[in-house]
Amino acid sequence: MALDRPNPTPTADRPQHSKEHHHDHRARHPDDRREPVPPQDLSGIVGHRFIYTYANSWQYEMYVKNATTIDYRIHSGMVGGRWVKDQEVDLVRLSDDIYKVSWNEPTGTSVVVNVLPRQRVLHGTIFFPQWIEQDGSKTVLYQNDHLEEMRAYRDAGPTYPIYVVPEFARITLFEYVGENDESVVAVGPEELPRGFADRTN
């Protein structure tokens, strides 16, 4: 004998989980549909030169020549004396007064630098291939005159383990010098006037 079963709830009385209902739920979270790229006003960093010293005492100078290119000099540290022109970078504005500069070099080194100019704070992470940790002196030169040599060192390795150096830094000089000025970084650190990197503003 068949068991008596309760009649199923009529379709009209069942809760409706339609696409419209799901859409209404998402509508309560407008951030889910927000454009992920913030306004890219780079005027607060492009055309500026800044000198900064990491907590480990390494001192660097960066010139943001334009929105895609930097020049830099290393005044002290593991590869102090090295200088580079026309390094292609990815430069973005993350938020008000927060910029990120990232790049990969012919040596195989990768760098990510977050810059907060008004707060005079910087955080950089450098990813050195193993061959530079073993003998960084090979890179202490004007790199632009030795690009093929740097690539040959990179390809010969060893690459791993990567030597990761994450450090905070204090920006001691931040000045506008204009865009695409080849005279801003034109000589190596050793040729600069005494006290050049000690200037503050």
PDB file of C-alpha atoms in Angstrom:
ATOM      1  CA  MET A   1       0.000   0.000   0.000  1.00  0.00           C
ATOM      2  CA  ALA A   2       1.407   3.372  -0.953  1.00  0.00           C
ATOM      3  CA  LEU A   3       2.278   5.677   1.928  1.00  0.00           C
ATOM      4  CA  ASP A   4       0.439   8.932   2.182  1.00  0.00           C
ATOM      5  CA  ARG A   5       2.865  11.774   1.424  1.00  0.00           C
ATOM      6  CA  PRO A   6       2.308  15.448   2.138  1.00  0.00           C
ATOM      7  CA  ASN A   7       1.461  17.452  -0.886  1.00  0.00           C
ATOM      8  CA  PRO A   8       4.472  19.468  -2.074  1.00  0.00           C
ATOM      9  CA  THR A   9       4.283  23.200  -1.563  1.00  0.00           C
ATOM     10  CA  PRO A  10       2.687  24.732  -4.621  1.00  0.00           C
ATOM     11  CA  THR A  11       5.205  26.378  -6.875  1.00  0.00           C
ATOM     12  CA  ALA A  12       3.628  29.753  -6.335  1.00  0.00           C
ATOM     13  CA  ASP A  13       4.239  29.471  -2.562  1.00  0.00           C
ATOM     14  CA  ARG A  14       7.919  28.426  -2.740  1.00  0.00           C
ATOM     15  CA  PRO A  15      10.692  30.980  -2.132  1.00  0.00           C
ATOM     16  CA  GLN A  16      11.935  32.234  -5.470  1.00  0.00           C
ATOM     17  CA  HIS A  17      15.743  32.311  -5.941  1.00  0.00           C
ATOM     18  CA  SER A  18      15.761  33.929  -9.320  1.00  0.00           C
ATOM     19  CA  LYS A  19      18.601  35.701 -11.097  1.00  0.00           C
ATOM     20  CA  GLU A  20      16.845  38.945 -10.233  1.00  0.00           C
ATOM     21  CA  HIS A  21      17.034  38.075  -6.533  1.00  0.00           C
ATOM     22  CA  HIS A  22      20.779  37.321  -6.846  1.00  0.00           C
ATOM     23  CA  HIS A  23      21.327  40.591  -8.685  1.00  0.00           C
ATOM     24  CA  ASP A  24      19.538  42.509  -5.941  1.00  0.00           C
ATOM     25  CA  HIS A  25      21.865  40.937  -3.378  1.00  0.00           C
ATOM     26  CA  ARG A  26      24.970  42.065  -5.285  1.00  0.00           C
ATOM     27  CA  ALA A  27      23.515  45.529  -5.683  1.00  0.00           C
ATOM     28  CA  ARG A  28      24.062  46.004  -1.952  1.00  0.00           C
ATOM     29  CA  HIS A  29      27.824  45.715  -2.555  1.00  0.00           C
ATOM     30  CA  PRO A  30      28.696  48.422  -5.083  1.00  0.00           C
ATOM     31  CA  ASP A  31      32.434  48.012  -4.437  1.00  0.00           C
ATOM     32  CA  ASP A  32      32.256  44.623  -6.189  1.00  0.00           C
ATOM     33  CA  ARG A  33      31.730  46.389  -9.488  1.00  0.00           C
ATOM     34  CA  ARG A  34      34.072  49.331  -8.935  1.00  0.00           C
ATOM     35  CA  GLU A  35      36.765  49.983 -11.529  1.00  0.00           C
ATOM     36  CA  PRO A  36      39.952  48.495  -9.975  1.00  0.00           C
ATOM     37  CA  VAL A  37      42.332  51.091 -11.450  1.00  0.00           C
ATOM     38  CA  PRO A  38      42.447  54.347  -9.440  1.00  0.00           C
ATOM     39  CA  PRO A  39      43.048  57.691 -11.187  1.00  0.00           C
ATOM     40  CA  GLN A  40      46.571  57.696 -12.586  1.00  0.00           C
ATOM     41  CA  ASP A  41      47.777  61.230 -11.901  1.00  0.00           C
ATOM     42  CA  LEU A  42      51.557  60.752 -11.780  1.00  0.00           C
ATOM     43  CA  SER A  43      52.471  64.437 -11.541  1.00  0.00           C
ATOM     44  CA  GLY A  44      53.460  64.033  -7.903  1.00  0.00           C
ATOM     45  CA  ILE A  45      56.432  61.838  -8.824  1.00  0.00           C
ATOM     46  CA  VAL A  46      57.257  62.195 -12.535  1.00  0.00           C
ATOM     47  CA  GLY A  47      60.056  64.693 -13.084  1.00  0.00           C
ATOM     48  CA  HIS A  48      61.256  64.371  -9.489  1.00  0.00           C
ATOM     49  CA  ARG A  49      64.613  63.325  -8.101  1.00  0.00           C
ATOM     50  CA  PHE A  50      64.761  61.803  -4.638  1.00  0.00           C
ATOM     51  CA  ILE A  51      67.530  60.523  -2.418  1.00  0.00           C
ATOM     52  CA  TYR A  52      66.709  57.928   0.198  1.00  0.00           C
ATOM     53  CA  THR A  53      68.549  55.850   2.770  1.00  0.00           C
ATOM     54  CA  TYR A  54      67.393  52.382   3.747  1.00  0.00           C
ATOM     55  CA  ALA A  55      67.353  51.125   7.322  1.00  0.00           C
ATOM     56  CA  ASN A  56      70.393  48.987   6.455  1.00  0.00           C
ATOM     57  CA  SER A  57      72.231  52.259   5.528  1.00  0.00           C
ATOM     58  CA  TRP A  58      72.216  51.674   1.751  1.00  0.00           C
ATOM     59  CA  GLN A  59      71.728  55.035   0.022  1.00  0.00           C
ATOM     60  CA  TYR A  60      70.077  55.409  -3.389  1.00  0.00           C
ATOM     61  CA  GLU A  61      69.071  58.220  -5.727  1.00  0.00           C
ATOM     62  CA  MET A  62      66.226  57.881  -8.238  1.00  0.00           C
ATOM     63  CA  TYR A  63      65.158  60.250 -10.984  1.00  0.00           C
ATOM     64  CA  VAL A  64      61.712  59.537 -12.415  1.00  0.00           C
ATOM     65  CA  LYS A  65      62.525  60.795 -15.882  1.00  0.00           C
ATOM     66  CA  ASN A  66      59.030  60.160 -17.257  1.00  0.00           C
ATOM     67  CA  ALA A  67      56.079  57.833 -16.700  1.00  0.00           C
ATOM     68  CA  THR A  68      57.958  54.789 -18.033  1.00  0.00           C
ATOM     69  CA  THR A  69      61.648  55.478 -17.363  1.00  0.00           C
ATOM     70  CA  ILE A  70      63.987  56.111 -14.439  1.00  0.00           C
ATOM     71  CA  ASP A  71      67.671  56.866 -13.973  1.00  0.00           C
ATOM     72  CA  TYR A  72      69.368  55.978 -10.695  1.00  0.00           C
ATOM     73  CA  ARG A  73      72.618  56.027  -8.765  1.00  0.00           C
ATOM     74  CA  ILE A  74      73.621  53.905  -5.791  1.00  0.00           C
ATOM     75  CA  HIS A  75      75.672  55.970  -3.361  1.00  0.00           C
ATOM     76  CA  SER A  76      76.383  53.242  -0.813  1.00  0.00           C
ATOM     77  CA  GLY A  77      75.529  49.644  -0.042  1.00  0.00           C
ATOM     78  CA  MET A  78      76.197  46.196  -1.439  1.00  0.00           C
ATOM     79  CA  VAL A  79      76.513  47.553  -4.998  1.00  0.00           C
ATOM     80  CA  GLY A  80      77.406  51.162  -4.167  1.00  0.00           C
ATOM     81  CA  GLY A  81      78.903  52.973  -7.160  1.00  0.00           C
ATOM     82  CA  ARG A  82      76.528  51.445  -9.683  1.00  0.00           C
ATOM     83  CA  TRP A  83      74.498  53.776 -11.897  1.00  0.00           C
ATOM     84  CA  VAL A  84      71.917  53.258 -14.621  1.00  0.00           C
ATOM     85  CA  LYS A  85      70.103  55.383 -17.180  1.00  0.00           C
ATOM     86  CA  ASP A  86      66.902  54.697 -19.113  1.00  0.00           C
ATOM     87  CA  GLN A  87      65.676  51.784 -17.025  1.00  0.00           C
ATOM     88  CA  GLU A  88      62.167  50.903 -18.193  1.00  0.00           C
ATOM     89  CA  VAL A  89      59.715  50.670 -15.299  1.00  0.00           C
ATOM     90  CA  ASP A  90      56.076  50.140 -14.456  1.00  0.00           C
ATOM     91  CA  LEU A  91      54.936  53.226 -12.555  1.00  0.00           C
ATOM     92  CA  VAL A  92      51.485  53.465 -10.977  1.00  0.00           C
ATOM     93  CA  ARG A  93      49.626  55.575  -8.453  1.00  0.00           C
ATOM     94  CA  LEU A  94      48.019  53.309  -5.852  1.00  0.00           C
ATOM     95  CA  SER A  95      46.310  56.073  -3.875  1.00  0.00           C
ATOM     96  CA  ASP A  96      46.851  59.644  -2.775  1.00  0.00           C
ATOM     97  CA  ASP A  97      50.605  60.110  -2.190  1.00  0.00           C
ATOM     98  CA  ILE A  98      51.346  56.409  -2.783  1.00  0.00           C
ATOM     99  CA  TYR A  99      53.257  55.370  -5.902  1.00  0.00           C
ATOM    100  CA  LYS A 100      54.780  52.056  -6.919  1.00  0.00           C
ATOM    101  CA  VAL A 101      57.786  51.714  -9.220  1.00  0.00           C
ATOM    102  CA  SER A 102      58.771  48.207 -10.339  1.00  0.00           C
ATOM    103  CA  TRP A 103      61.223  46.848 -12.863  1.00  0.00           C
ATOM    104  CA  ASN A 104      63.462  43.999 -13.961  1.00  0.00           C
ATOM    105  CA  GLU A 105      67.099  44.616 -14.901  1.00  0.00           C
ATOM    106  CA  PRO A 106      69.449  43.045 -17.466  1.00  0.00           C
ATOM    107  CA  THR A 107      71.283  41.501 -14.492  1.00  0.00           C
ATOM    108  CA  GLY A 108      68.172  39.515 -13.548  1.00  0.00           C
ATOM    109  CA  THR A 109      67.547  41.674 -10.484  1.00  0.00           C
ATOM    110  CA  SER A 110      63.936  42.709  -9.869  1.00  0.00           C
ATOM    111  CA  VAL A 111      62.960  45.720  -7.783  1.00  0.00           C
ATOM    112  CA  VAL A 112      59.697  47.020  -6.336  1.00  0.00           C
ATOM    113  CA  VAL A 113      59.673  50.435  -4.645  1.00  0.00           C
ATOM    114  CA  ASN A 114      56.684  52.054  -2.939  1.00  0.00           C
ATOM    115  CA  VAL A 115      57.099  55.811  -2.567  1.00  0.00           C
ATOM    116  CA  LEU A 116      55.148  58.161  -0.269  1.00  0.00           C
ATOM    117  CA  PRO A 117      56.668  61.570  -1.086  1.00  0.00           C
ATOM    118  CA  ARG A 118      54.751  63.778   1.355  1.00  0.00           C
ATOM    119  CA  GLN A 119      55.403  61.417   4.237  1.00  0.00           C
ATOM    120  CA  ARG A 120      59.034  60.991   3.121  1.00  0.00           C
ATOM    121  CA  VAL A 121      58.658  57.233   3.460  1.00  0.00           C
ATOM    122  CA  LEU A 122      59.742  54.563   0.991  1.00  0.00           C
ATOM    123  CA  HIS A 123      59.702  50.778   1.046  1.00  0.00           C
ATOM    124  CA  GLY A 124      61.771  48.808  -1.398  1.00  0.00           C
ATOM    125  CA  THR A 125      62.201  45.113  -2.039  1.00  0.00           C
ATOM    126  CA  ILE A 126      65.156  44.005  -4.137  1.00  0.00           C
ATOM    127  CA  PHE A 127      65.309  40.475  -5.533  1.00  0.00           C
ATOM    128  CA  PHE A 128      68.970  39.760  -6.295  1.00  0.00           C
ATOM    129  CA  PRO A 129      69.918  36.642  -8.259  1.00  0.00           C
ATOM    130  CA  GLN A 130      72.419  34.458  -6.458  1.00  0.00           C
ATOM    131  CA  TRP A 131      75.353  35.468  -8.675  1.00  0.00           C
ATOM    132  CA  ILE A 132      75.076  39.074  -7.474  1.00  0.00           C
ATOM    133  CA  GLU A 133      74.942  38.045  -3.826  1.00  0.00           C
ATOM    134  CA  GLN A 134      78.131  36.064  -4.441  1.00  0.00           C
ATOM    135  CA  ASP A 135      79.930  38.927  -6.205  1.00  0.00           C
ATOM    136  CA  GLY A 136      78.017  42.184  -6.519  1.00  0.00           C
ATOM    137  CA  SER A 137      81.164  44.030  -7.615  1.00  0.00           C
ATOM    138  CA  LYS A 138      80.553  42.809 -11.173  1.00  0.00           C
ATOM    139  CA  THR A 139      77.603  45.214 -11.389  1.00  0.00           C
ATOM    140  CA  VAL A 140      79.342  48.270  -9.911  1.00  0.00           C
ATOM    141  CA  LEU A 141      79.720  50.266 -13.117  1.00  0.00           C
ATOM    142  CA  TYR A 142      77.762  52.362 -15.587  1.00  0.00           C
ATOM    143  CA  GLN A 143      75.462  49.590 -16.706  1.00  0.00           C
ATOM    144  CA  ASN A 144      74.476  51.143 -20.040  1.00  0.00           C
ATOM    145  CA  ASP A 145      77.998  50.556 -21.352  1.00  0.00           C
ATOM    146  CA  HIS A 146      77.908  46.880 -20.295  1.00  0.00           C
ATOM    147  CA  LEU A 147      74.438  45.597 -21.179  1.00  0.00           C
ATOM    148  CA  GLU A 148      75.543  42.475 -23.044  1.00  0.00           C
ATOM    149  CA  GLU A 149      78.011  41.643 -20.279  1.00  0.00           C
ATOM    150  CA  MET A 150      75.259  41.929 -17.651  1.00  0.00           C
ATOM    151  CA  ARG A 151      72.961  39.664 -19.654  1.00  0.00           C
ATOM    152  CA  ALA A 152      75.750  37.110 -20.023  1.00  0.00           C
ATOM    153  CA  TYR A 153      76.305  37.083 -16.244  1.00  0.00           C
ATOM    154  CA  ARG A 154      72.546  36.735 -15.760  1.00  0.00           C
ATOM    155  CA  ASP A 155      72.297  33.787 -18.136  1.00  0.00           C
ATOM    156  CA  ALA A 156      75.343  32.062 -16.621  1.00  0.00           C
ATOM    157  CA  GLY A 157      73.912  32.376 -13.109  1.00  0.00           C
ATOM    158  CA  PRO A 158      73.462  30.966 -10.626  1.00  0.00           C
ATOM    159  CA  THR A 159      70.051  32.560 -10.212  1.00  0.00           C
ATOM    160  CA  TYR A 160      68.806  30.693  -7.150  1.00  0.00           C
ATOM    161  CA  PRO A 161      68.359  30.997  -4.269  1.00  0.00           C
ATOM    162  CA  ILE A 162      67.141  34.559  -4.785  1.00  0.00           C
ATOM    163  CA  TYR A 163      68.558  37.018  -2.243  1.00  0.00           C
ATOM    164  CA  VAL A 164      65.569  39.106  -1.088  1.00  0.00           C
ATOM    165  CA  VAL A 165      66.212  42.453   0.610  1.00  0.00           C
ATOM    166  CA  PRO A 166      63.039  44.188   1.926  1.00  0.00           C
ATOM    167  CA  GLU A 167      63.724  47.500   3.685  1.00  0.00           C
ATOM    168  CA  PHE A 168      62.068  50.747   4.686  1.00  0.00           C
ATOM    169  CA  ALA A 169      63.845  53.972   3.816  1.00  0.00           C
ATOM    170  CA  ARG A 170      63.647  57.654   4.685  1.00  0.00           C
ATOM    171  CA  ILE A 171      63.511  60.145   1.824  1.00  0.00           C
ATOM    172  CA  THR A 172      65.903  62.967   2.699  1.00  0.00           C
ATOM    173  CA  LEU A 173      65.685  64.935  -0.560  1.00  0.00           C
ATOM    174  CA  PHE A 174      62.679  65.218  -2.865  1.00  0.00           C
ATOM    175  CA  GLU A 175      62.830  67.850  -5.589  1.00  0.00           C
ATOM    176  CA  TYR A 176      61.257  68.616  -8.942  1.00  0.00           C
ATOM    177  CA  VAL A 177      63.899  68.858 -11.673  1.00  0.00           C
ATOM    178  CA  GLY A 178      61.715  68.430 -14.776  1.00  0.00           C
ATOM    179  CA  GLU A 179      61.068  65.557 -17.136  1.00  0.00           C
ATOM    180  CA  ASN A 180      63.511  63.979 -19.583  1.00  0.00           C
ATOM    181  CA  ASP A 181      66.521  65.998 -18.441  1.00  0.00           C
ATOM    182  CA  GLU A 182      69.612  63.939 -19.262  1.00  0.00           C
ATOM    183  CA  SER A 183      71.805  66.165 -17.074  1.00  0.00           C
ATOM    184  CA  VAL A 184      70.100  65.098 -13.831  1.00  0.00           C
ATOM    185  CA  VAL A 185      71.923  61.747 -13.729  1.00  0.00           C
ATOM    186  CA  ALA A 186      74.911  62.217 -16.009  1.00  0.00           C
ATOM    187  CA  VAL A 187      77.905  60.951 -14.020  1.00  0.00           C
ATOM    188  CA  GLY A 188      78.679  58.175 -11.568  1.00  0.00           C
ATOM    189  CA  PRO A 189      78.405  58.650  -7.801  1.00  0.00           C
ATOM    190  CA  GLU A 190      82.181  58.922  -7.456  1.00  0.00           C
ATOM    191  CA  GLU A 191      82.232  62.003  -9.719  1.00  0.00           C
ATOM    192  CA  LEU A 192      79.682  64.023  -7.756  1.00  0.00           C
ATOM    193  CA  PRO A 193      80.675  66.955  -5.532  1.00  0.00           C
ATOM    194  CA  ARG A 194      81.391  66.066  -1.925  1.00  0.00           C
ATOM    195  CA  GLY A 195      78.205  66.100   0.146  1.00  0.00           C
ATOM    196  CA  PHE A 196      75.911  65.840  -2.885  1.00  0.00           C
ATOM    197  CA  ALA A 197      73.895  62.958  -1.431  1.00  0.00           C
ATOM    198  CA  ASP A 198      73.780  64.545   2.032  1.00  0.00           C
ATOM    199  CA  ARG A 199      71.562  67.427   0.923  1.00  0.00           C
ATOM    200  CA  THR A 200      68.104  67.602   2.507  1.00  0.00           C
ATOM    201  CA  ASN A 201      64.917  69.585   2.003  1.00  0.00           C
TER     202      ASN A 201
END
